[in-house]
Amino acid sequence: MAKRRYDDNTVIIFDTTLRDGEQSPGATLSSAEKLEIARQLARLGVDVIEAGFPAASPDDLKAVQRIAREVGTADGPTIAGLSRALEGDILTAWEGVRDAAKPRIHTFLGTSPSHLAMLRIDQEQGLQRIREGVSLARSLCDDVEFSPMDAGRTDTEYLIRACAVAVECGATTLNIPDTVGFVMPSEWAETLEMLINETPGAGPGSGVIWSVHCHNDLGLATANTLAGLKKGVRQVEVTINGVGERAGNTSLEEVVMAIHTRKSFYDLRTNIDSTQIMKTSRLVRNYMGMPVQPNKAIVGANAFAHESGIHQDGVLKNAQTFEIMLPEDVGLTQSKLVLGKHSGRHALRVRLRELGYVIDGDELMDIFKRFKDLADVKKTVTDADLEALVADEAAHTPEDSFRLVDIQVACGTMGMPTATVKLANQDGEEVVVAAVGTGPVDASYRAVDDIVQAPNVLLEFNVHSVTEGIDALGEVTVRISPEGSNRSFGGYGADSDIIVSSVKAYVSALNRMISSMGMGDHSPEGDAATVGLSSSAG
Ligand code: KIV
Ligand code: ZN
């Protein structure tokens, strides 16, 4: 990992995938998944990880503490914890981050008329809350960020007063959020210019870092963030794949690649290793169970694909005809693994390391076995195939309540689609159930439901082919919600058999739901010798 360096032209990348991103509907992550994502964010080179909102729940606090201890090392990123400008929140945020080598408390207060009304306070009382909150945070931690929430709809004069109070009380970063994605790039640039030049104690040369945090309700989050950079903003708050509340946050990959690609326009730099972008994007997609739209800038499946004849011809003659970035710049490698079914574990381990995965021991053995099976059915195993296998292994952990052992389906135009599914629980006890459904996936999911007994609603089901070709691995992401709840959980599976991927994805989502909500008794219904039959009719 390259050492981070800072100068006046460095844009600090503050990643809030684990906090604002996790607030996306359905994006709940387990503590282990948060840690894994935090490790990958550190490899990507982000400067600050907002690890969570510790006062939200004891689990959130624990997850932030774990990230602070394990990822917040001396040469790692700063670890931030969010808190309202309330004593209890601030103390809990400090508990979350205090073990990091570089901790930060990020405290906020709504400043727009509607937010002050919601808090039942007037502007003067708002300033008092900021004074108390920032002073308390600063008495605990040297690095304090303050955000006037809904700044996009707050009058500039009051924003200047709020920011001045925060700086006077010791805030080191002033983050200006467009909480509801309301502003336009040119007016936002004007507001930021005025704030930077007119806030007492926070002007150029003061050492205070100005930051922006934009939401994407009108599709302008990246444009608004970049507009800020032109006016002197030096921290951007972003998420991987643009995940976040409602339409999401500014996406990290878009801002970073704009800065890198338009170097002479911005004359700025970041500490990001852009070749880690695709890997991070896939990890977040898989763990959150939130697919990336194919035409999404930088990380969408079509972002570097050329369909029309004229485009293909141009790119073949000279890639720059229609490409402003190289696929390799964002970590999209085209190379095929020239290992066949006779290749050894060592070669596989070396290739995985080249792709950024340090995998040894039993974990390597598991991937090796899967690689061999795949090499038996596929002529070439690509890097994308390997990454899907690694993601599939990571989606299934020893803590899982259930594991898919076997599945067999019968379907077609004659008769009723039937699936026989064998699952094992944590103690290795197995149970087999057969079910009929409207199709092979429906039948398989009914059989799984009969075993797991965790009532839920299937919100989303997506199938995606990892590479071209009939023998390609199929990736499935699903999102489910426990019956009667508005929480949701994602799952991922990859296999050359699409029904197997579908069931793996469903079982992984169920495991997350069970572990997060404490559902079910986790002992398979019936015993291993029992073969039940269920159907949509009863
Ligand atoms: O959107 C927002 O205003 C936020 C703040 C807490 C920074 O997420
Ligand atoms: Zn936000």
PDB file of N, CA and C in Angstrom, residues 144-223:
ATOM      1  N   VAL A 144     -11.902  17.003  14.702  1.00  0.00           N
ATOM      2  CA  VAL A 144     -13.367  17.114  14.810  1.00  0.00           C
ATOM      3  C   VAL A 144     -13.929  17.718  13.530  1.00  0.00           C
ATOM      4  N   GLU A 145     -14.938  17.030  12.999  1.00  0.00           N
ATOM      5  CA  GLU A 145     -15.608  17.546  11.802  1.00  0.00           C
ATOM      6  C   GLU A 145     -17.014  17.981  12.193  1.00  0.00           C
ATOM      7  N   PHE A 146     -17.424  19.147  11.672  1.00  0.00           N
ATOM      8  CA  PHE A 146     -18.797  19.596  11.921  1.00  0.00           C
ATOM      9  C   PHE A 146     -19.543  19.743  10.588  1.00  0.00           C
ATOM     10  N   SER A 147     -20.812  19.279  10.577  1.00  0.00           N
ATOM     11  CA  SER A 147     -21.659  19.416   9.388  1.00  0.00           C
ATOM     12  C   SER A 147     -22.962  20.131   9.733  1.00  0.00           C
ATOM     13  N   PRO A 148     -23.246  21.273   9.076  1.00  0.00           N
ATOM     14  CA  PRO A 148     -24.573  21.880   9.211  1.00  0.00           C
ATOM     15  C   PRO A 148     -25.524  21.153   8.253  1.00  0.00           C
ATOM     16  N   MET A 149     -26.291  20.201   8.790  1.00  0.00           N
ATOM     17  CA  MET A 149     -27.101  19.353   7.919  1.00  0.00           C
ATOM     18  C   MET A 149     -28.144  20.174   7.163  1.00  0.00           C
ATOM     19  N   ASP A 150     -28.385  19.781   5.903  1.00  0.00           N
ATOM     20  CA  ASP A 150     -29.306  20.469   4.994  1.00  0.00           C
ATOM     21  C   ASP A 150     -28.802  21.882   4.670  1.00  0.00           C
ATOM     22  N   ALA A 151     -27.471  22.010   4.587  1.00  0.00           N
ATOM     23  CA  ALA A 151     -26.877  23.312   4.239  1.00  0.00           C
ATOM     24  C   ALA A 151     -27.410  23.810   2.895  1.00  0.00           C
ATOM     25  N   GLY A 152     -27.722  22.877   1.991  1.00  0.00           N
ATOM     26  CA  GLY A 152     -28.228  23.265   0.662  1.00  0.00           C
ATOM     27  C   GLY A 152     -29.492  24.102   0.745  1.00  0.00           C
ATOM     28  N   ARG A 153     -30.248  24.006   1.849  1.00  0.00           N
ATOM     29  CA  ARG A 153     -31.478  24.808   1.997  1.00  0.00           C
ATOM     30  C   ARG A 153     -31.382  25.734   3.217  1.00  0.00           C
ATOM     31  N   THR A 154     -30.149  26.056   3.601  1.00  0.00           N
ATOM     32  CA  THR A 154     -29.946  26.977   4.732  1.00  0.00           C
ATOM     33  C   THR A 154     -29.439  28.306   4.169  1.00  0.00           C
ATOM     34  N   ASP A 155     -29.905  29.451   4.715  1.00  0.00           N
ATOM     35  CA  ASP A 155     -29.408  30.708   4.122  1.00  0.00           C
ATOM     36  C   ASP A 155     -27.933  30.895   4.481  1.00  0.00           C
ATOM     37  N   THR A 156     -27.205  31.479   3.521  1.00  0.00           N
ATOM     38  CA  THR A 156     -25.739  31.511   3.611  1.00  0.00           C
ATOM     39  C   THR A 156     -25.265  32.286   4.839  1.00  0.00           C
ATOM     40  N   GLU A 157     -25.991  33.345   5.163  1.00  0.00           N
ATOM     41  CA  GLU A 157     -25.569  34.148   6.314  1.00  0.00           C
ATOM     42  C   GLU A 157     -25.559  33.300   7.598  1.00  0.00           C
ATOM     43  N   TYR A 158     -26.622  32.507   7.784  1.00  0.00           N
ATOM     44  CA  TYR A 158     -26.682  31.665   8.989  1.00  0.00           C
ATOM     45  C   TYR A 158     -25.618  30.552   8.926  1.00  0.00           C
ATOM     46  N   LEU A 159     -25.383  30.041   7.714  1.00  0.00           N
ATOM     47  CA  LEU A 159     -24.342  29.006   7.565  1.00  0.00           C
ATOM     48  C   LEU A 159     -22.988  29.551   8.002  1.00  0.00           C
ATOM     49  N   ILE A 160     -22.706  30.795   7.605  1.00  0.00           N
ATOM     50  CA  ILE A 160     -21.417  31.401   7.978  1.00  0.00           C
ATOM     51  C   ILE A 160     -21.326  31.489   9.505  1.00  0.00           C
ATOM     52  N   ARG A 161     -22.410  31.901  10.145  1.00  0.00           N
ATOM     53  CA  ARG A 161     -22.389  32.011  11.620  1.00  0.00           C
ATOM     54  C   ARG A 161     -22.181  30.622  12.253  1.00  0.00           C
ATOM     55  N   ALA A 162     -22.896  29.627  11.723  1.00  0.00           N
ATOM     56  CA  ALA A 162     -22.789  28.272  12.288  1.00  0.00           C
ATOM     57  C   ALA A 162     -21.359  27.727  12.135  1.00  0.00           C
ATOM     58  N   CYS A 163     -20.786  27.936  10.955  1.00  0.00           N
ATOM     59  CA  CYS A 163     -19.421  27.431  10.702  1.00  0.00           C
ATOM     60  C   CYS A 163     -18.416  28.187  11.574  1.00  0.00           C
ATOM     61  N   ALA A 164     -18.636  29.490  11.766  1.00  0.00           N
ATOM     62  CA  ALA A 164     -17.709  30.286  12.585  1.00  0.00           C
ATOM     63  C   ALA A 164     -17.714  29.774  14.025  1.00  0.00           C
ATOM     64  N   VAL A 165     -18.894  29.478  14.550  1.00  0.00           N
ATOM     65  CA  VAL A 165     -18.980  28.940  15.922  1.00  0.00           C
ATOM     66  C   VAL A 165     -18.236  27.599  16.000  1.00  0.00           C
ATOM     67  N   ALA A 166     -18.467  26.752  14.992  1.00  0.00           N
ATOM     68  CA  ALA A 166     -17.823  25.427  15.018  1.00  0.00           C
ATOM     69  C   ALA A 166     -16.299  25.561  15.017  1.00  0.00           C
ATOM     70  N   VAL A 167     -15.780  26.471  14.193  1.00  0.00           N
ATOM     71  CA  VAL A 167     -14.317  26.646  14.123  1.00  0.00           C
ATOM     72  C   VAL A 167     -13.790  27.223  15.436  1.00  0.00           C
ATOM     73  N   GLU A 168     -14.523  28.206  15.959  1.00  0.00           N
ATOM     74  CA  GLU A 168     -14.123  28.828  17.232  1.00  0.00           C
ATOM     75  C   GLU A 168     -14.022  27.763  18.338  1.00  0.00           C
ATOM     76  N   CYS A 169     -14.903  26.753  18.279  1.00  0.00           N
ATOM     77  CA  CYS A 169     -14.908  25.720  19.332  1.00  0.00           C
ATOM     78  C   CYS A 169     -13.971  24.560  19.002  1.00  0.00           C
ATOM     79  N   GLY A 170     -13.231  24.659  17.889  1.00  0.00           N
ATOM     80  CA  GLY A 170     -12.185  23.661  17.628  1.00  0.00           C
ATOM     81  C   GLY A 170     -12.408  22.718  16.465  1.00  0.00           C
ATOM     82  N   ALA A 171     -13.471  22.921  15.660  1.00  0.00           N
ATOM     83  CA  ALA A 171     -13.655  22.021  14.509  1.00  0.00           C
ATOM     84  C   ALA A 171     -12.489  22.198  13.543  1.00  0.00           C
ATOM     85  N   THR A 172     -11.990  21.074  13.016  1.00  0.00           N
ATOM     86  CA  THR A 172     -10.845  21.142  12.098  1.00  0.00           C
ATOM     87  C   THR A 172     -11.280  20.939  10.646  1.00  0.00           C
ATOM     88  N   THR A 173     -12.473  20.332  10.467  1.00  0.00           N
ATOM     89  CA  THR A 173     -13.040  20.174   9.119  1.00  0.00           C
ATOM     90  C   THR A 173     -14.464  20.691   9.144  1.00  0.00           C
ATOM     91  N   LEU A 174     -14.829  21.493   8.142  1.00  0.00           N
ATOM     92  CA  LEU A 174     -16.214  21.968   8.013  1.00  0.00           C
ATOM     93  C   LEU A 174     -16.796  21.300   6.772  1.00  0.00           C
ATOM     94  N   ASN A 175     -17.792  20.458   6.994  1.00  0.00           N
ATOM     95  CA  ASN A 175     -18.377  19.704   5.882  1.00  0.00           C
ATOM     96  C   ASN A 175     -19.742  20.284   5.538  1.00  0.00           C
ATOM     97  N   ILE A 176     -19.943  20.649   4.285  1.00  0.00           N
ATOM     98  CA  ILE A 176     -21.192  21.318   3.889  1.00  0.00           C
ATOM     99  C   ILE A 176     -22.060  20.330   3.104  1.00  0.00           C
ATOM    100  N   PRO A 177     -23.130  19.819   3.734  1.00  0.00           N
ATOM    101  CA  PRO A 177     -23.929  18.792   3.065  1.00  0.00           C
ATOM    102  C   PRO A 177     -25.123  19.348   2.282  1.00  0.00           C
ATOM    103  N   ASP A 178     -25.318  18.802   1.086  1.00  0.00           N
ATOM    104  CA  ASP A 178     -26.572  19.027   0.358  1.00  0.00           C
ATOM    105  C   ASP A 178     -27.393  17.768   0.632  1.00  0.00           C
ATOM    106  N   THR A 179     -27.989  17.760   1.815  1.00  0.00           N
ATOM    107  CA  THR A 179     -28.610  16.552   2.370  1.00  0.00           C
ATOM    108  C   THR A 179     -29.712  15.968   1.491  1.00  0.00           C
ATOM    109  N   VAL A 180     -30.454  16.845   0.790  1.00  0.00           N
ATOM    110  CA  VAL A 180     -31.594  16.351   0.016  1.00  0.00           C
ATOM    111  C   VAL A 180     -31.353  16.450  -1.495  1.00  0.00           C
ATOM    112  N   GLY A 181     -30.117  16.685  -1.904  1.00  0.00           N
ATOM    113  CA  GLY A 181     -29.785  16.711  -3.336  1.00  0.00           C
ATOM    114  C   GLY A 181     -30.526  17.795  -4.086  1.00  0.00           C
ATOM    115  N   PHE A 182     -30.536  19.016  -3.539  1.00  0.00           N
ATOM    116  CA  PHE A 182     -31.396  20.093  -4.025  1.00  0.00           C
ATOM    117  C   PHE A 182     -30.655  21.117  -4.889  1.00  0.00           C
ATOM    118  N   VAL A 183     -29.364  21.304  -4.634  1.00  0.00           N
ATOM    119  CA  VAL A 183     -28.666  22.460  -5.235  1.00  0.00           C
ATOM    120  C   VAL A 183     -28.206  22.192  -6.675  1.00  0.00           C
ATOM    121  N   MET A 184     -27.926  23.294  -7.374  1.00  0.00           N
ATOM    122  CA  MET A 184     -27.394  23.248  -8.740  1.00  0.00           C
ATOM    123  C   MET A 184     -25.901  23.587  -8.685  1.00  0.00           C
ATOM    124  N   PRO A 185     -25.096  23.019  -9.602  1.00  0.00           N
ATOM    125  CA  PRO A 185     -23.639  23.198  -9.487  1.00  0.00           C
ATOM    126  C   PRO A 185     -23.186  24.656  -9.389  1.00  0.00           C
ATOM    127  N   SER A 186     -23.763  25.565 -10.196  1.00  0.00           N
ATOM    128  CA  SER A 186     -23.219  26.932 -10.178  1.00  0.00           C
ATOM    129  C   SER A 186     -23.587  27.659  -8.883  1.00  0.00           C
ATOM    130  N   GLU A 187     -24.821  27.437  -8.378  1.00  0.00           N
ATOM    131  CA  GLU A 187     -25.186  28.124  -7.125  1.00  0.00           C
ATOM    132  C   GLU A 187     -24.422  27.532  -5.945  1.00  0.00           C
ATOM    133  N   TRP A 188     -24.154  26.204  -6.005  1.00  0.00           N
ATOM    134  CA  TRP A 188     -23.408  25.538  -4.937  1.00  0.00           C
ATOM    135  C   TRP A 188     -21.979  26.093  -4.894  1.00  0.00           C
ATOM    136  N   ALA A 189     -21.406  26.284  -6.090  1.00  0.00           N
ATOM    137  CA  ALA A 189     -20.040  26.830  -6.174  1.00  0.00           C
ATOM    138  C   ALA A 189     -20.016  28.221  -5.540  1.00  0.00           C
ATOM    139  N   GLU A 190     -21.043  29.021  -5.822  1.00  0.00           N
ATOM    140  CA  GLU A 190     -21.104  30.383  -5.246  1.00  0.00           C
ATOM    141  C   GLU A 190     -21.196  30.341  -3.726  1.00  0.00           C
ATOM    142  N   THR A 191     -22.081  29.456  -3.219  1.00  0.00           N
ATOM    143  CA  THR A 191     -22.244  29.327  -1.759  1.00  0.00           C
ATOM    144  C   THR A 191     -20.921  28.931  -1.109  1.00  0.00           C
ATOM    145  N   LEU A 192     -20.261  27.944  -1.694  1.00  0.00           N
ATOM    146  CA  LEU A 192     -19.016  27.453  -1.091  1.00  0.00           C
ATOM    147  C   LEU A 192     -17.933  28.532  -1.129  1.00  0.00           C
ATOM    148  N   GLU A 193     -17.881  29.256  -2.237  1.00  0.00           N
ATOM    149  CA  GLU A 193     -16.882  30.323  -2.352  1.00  0.00           C
ATOM    150  C   GLU A 193     -17.099  31.354  -1.236  1.00  0.00           C
ATOM    151  N   MET A 194     -18.379  31.711  -1.026  1.00  0.00           N
ATOM    152  CA  MET A 194     -18.694  32.706   0.000  1.00  0.00           C
ATOM    153  C   MET A 194     -18.340  32.170   1.398  1.00  0.00           C
ATOM    154  N   LEU A 195     -18.695  30.923   1.659  1.00  0.00           N
ATOM    155  CA  LEU A 195     -18.391  30.332   2.976  1.00  0.00           C
ATOM    156  C   LEU A 195     -16.886  30.327   3.238  1.00  0.00           C
ATOM    157  N   ILE A 196     -16.136  29.884   2.239  1.00  0.00           N
ATOM    158  CA  ILE A 196     -14.681  29.752   2.425  1.00  0.00           C
ATOM    159  C   ILE A 196     -14.044  31.132   2.648  1.00  0.00           C
ATOM    160  N   ASN A 197     -14.517  32.128   1.925  1.00  0.00           N
ATOM    161  CA  ASN A 197     -13.883  33.446   2.037  1.00  0.00           C
ATOM    162  C   ASN A 197     -14.396  34.276   3.205  1.00  0.00           C
ATOM    163  N   GLU A 198     -15.630  33.982   3.658  1.00  0.00           N
ATOM    164  CA  GLU A 198     -16.212  34.899   4.649  1.00  0.00           C
ATOM    165  C   GLU A 198     -16.410  34.319   6.040  1.00  0.00           C
ATOM    166  N   THR A 199     -16.102  33.038   6.237  1.00  0.00           N
ATOM    167  CA  THR A 199     -16.265  32.488   7.589  1.00  0.00           C
ATOM    168  C   THR A 199     -15.052  32.878   8.437  1.00  0.00           C
ATOM    169  N   PRO A 200     -15.263  33.655   9.501  1.00  0.00           N
ATOM    170  CA  PRO A 200     -14.127  34.077  10.321  1.00  0.00           C
ATOM    171  C   PRO A 200     -13.357  32.864  10.847  1.00  0.00           C
ATOM    172  N   GLY A 201     -12.050  32.932  10.717  1.00  0.00           N
ATOM    173  CA  GLY A 201     -11.183  31.876  11.259  1.00  0.00           C
ATOM    174  C   GLY A 201     -11.060  30.649  10.375  1.00  0.00           C
ATOM    175  N   ALA A 202     -11.735  30.646   9.191  1.00  0.00           N
ATOM    176  CA  ALA A 202     -11.717  29.424   8.387  1.00  0.00           C
ATOM    177  C   ALA A 202     -11.327  29.687   6.938  1.00  0.00           C
ATOM    178  N   GLY A 203     -10.758  30.853   6.680  1.00  0.00           N
ATOM    179  CA  GLY A 203     -10.398  31.208   5.303  1.00  0.00           C
ATOM    180  C   GLY A 203      -9.156  30.482   4.826  1.00  0.00           C
ATOM    181  N   PRO A 204      -8.770  30.748   3.559  1.00  0.00           N
ATOM    182  CA  PRO A 204      -7.566  30.125   3.018  1.00  0.00           C
ATOM    183  C   PRO A 204      -6.365  30.404   3.930  1.00  0.00           C
ATOM    184  N   GLY A 205      -5.571  29.395   4.195  1.00  0.00           N
ATOM    185  CA  GLY A 205      -4.397  29.554   5.058  1.00  0.00           C
ATOM    186  C   GLY A 205      -4.688  29.315   6.536  1.00  0.00           C
ATOM    187  N   SER A 206      -5.970  29.144   6.900  1.00  0.00           N
ATOM    188  CA  SER A 206      -6.321  28.956   8.316  1.00  0.00           C
ATOM    189  C   SER A 206      -6.035  27.530   8.796  1.00  0.00           C
ATOM    190  N   GLY A 207      -5.870  26.605   7.851  1.00  0.00           N
ATOM    191  CA  GLY A 207      -5.663  25.201   8.222  1.00  0.00           C
ATOM    192  C   GLY A 207      -6.975  24.422   8.314  1.00  0.00           C
ATOM    193  N   VAL A 208      -8.108  25.131   8.275  1.00  0.00           N
ATOM    194  CA  VAL A 208      -9.406  24.428   8.306  1.00  0.00           C
ATOM    195  C   VAL A 208      -9.646  23.796   6.934  1.00  0.00           C
ATOM    196  N   ILE A 209     -10.098  22.533   6.938  1.00  0.00           N
ATOM    197  CA  ILE A 209     -10.393  21.844   5.671  1.00  0.00           C
ATOM    198  C   ILE A 209     -11.881  22.001   5.370  1.00  0.00           C
ATOM    199  N   TRP A 210     -12.192  22.458   4.168  1.00  0.00           N
ATOM    200  CA  TRP A 210     -13.593  22.544   3.734  1.00  0.00           C
ATOM    201  C   TRP A 210     -13.939  21.277   2.956  1.00  0.00           C
ATOM    202  N   SER A 211     -15.153  20.795   3.204  1.00  0.00           N
ATOM    203  CA  SER A 211     -15.566  19.505   2.652  1.00  0.00           C
ATOM    204  C   SER A 211     -16.975  19.636   2.069  1.00  0.00           C
ATOM    205  N   VAL A 212     -17.329  18.752   1.112  1.00  0.00           N
ATOM    206  CA  VAL A 212     -18.728  18.697   0.648  1.00  0.00           C
ATOM    207  C   VAL A 212     -19.244  17.266   0.726  1.00  0.00           C
ATOM    208  N   HIS A 213     -20.563  17.190   0.891  1.00  0.00           N
ATOM    209  CA  HIS A 213     -21.247  15.906   1.044  1.00  0.00           C
ATOM    210  C   HIS A 213     -22.551  16.059   0.256  1.00  0.00           C
ATOM    211  N   CYS A 214     -22.616  15.466  -0.938  1.00  0.00           N
ATOM    212  CA  CYS A 214     -23.780  15.729  -1.803  1.00  0.00           C
ATOM    213  C   CYS A 214     -24.609  14.475  -2.030  1.00  0.00           C
ATOM    214  N   HIS A 215     -25.913  14.675  -2.072  1.00  0.00           N
ATOM    215  CA  HIS A 215     -26.813  13.565  -2.407  1.00  0.00           C
ATOM    216  C   HIS A 215     -27.295  13.720  -3.843  1.00  0.00           C
ATOM    217  N   ASN A 216     -27.796  12.611  -4.393  1.00  0.00           N
ATOM    218  CA  ASN A 216     -27.958  12.522  -5.847  1.00  0.00           C
ATOM    219  C   ASN A 216     -29.407  12.576  -6.325  1.00  0.00           C
ATOM    220  N   ASP A 217     -30.279  13.219  -5.545  1.00  0.00           N
ATOM    221  CA  ASP A 217     -31.708  13.181  -5.871  1.00  0.00           C
ATOM    222  C   ASP A 217     -32.018  13.721  -7.270  1.00  0.00           C
ATOM    223  N   LEU A 218     -31.237  14.695  -7.740  1.00  0.00           N
ATOM    224  CA  LEU A 218     -31.454  15.223  -9.095  1.00  0.00           C
ATOM    225  C   LEU A 218     -30.326  14.773 -10.036  1.00  0.00           C
ATOM    226  N   GLY A 219     -29.581  13.764  -9.624  1.00  0.00           N
ATOM    227  CA  GLY A 219     -28.508  13.238 -10.480  1.00  0.00           C
ATOM    228  C   GLY A 219     -27.314  14.183 -10.571  1.00  0.00           C
ATOM    229  N   LEU A 220     -27.168  15.097  -9.606  1.00  0.00           N
ATOM    230  CA  LEU A 220     -26.117  16.125  -9.699  1.00  0.00           C
ATOM    231  C   LEU A 220     -25.029  15.995  -8.631  1.00  0.00           C
ATOM    232  N   ALA A 221     -25.027  14.901  -7.897  1.00  0.00           N
ATOM    233  CA  ALA A 221     -24.093  14.789  -6.760  1.00  0.00           C
ATOM    234  C   ALA A 221     -22.637  14.947  -7.201  1.00  0.00           C
ATOM    235  N   THR A 222     -22.249  14.258  -8.274  1.00  0.00           N
ATOM    236  CA  THR A 222     -20.849  14.355  -8.719  1.00  0.00           C
ATOM    237  C   THR A 222     -20.560  15.766  -9.227  1.00  0.00           C
ATOM    238  N   ALA A 223     -21.469  16.338 -10.017  1.00  0.00           N
ATOM    239  CA  ALA A 223     -21.260  17.688 -10.566  1.00  0.00           C
ATOM    240  C   ALA A 223     -21.126  18.698  -9.432  1.00  0.00           C
TER     241      ALA A 223
END
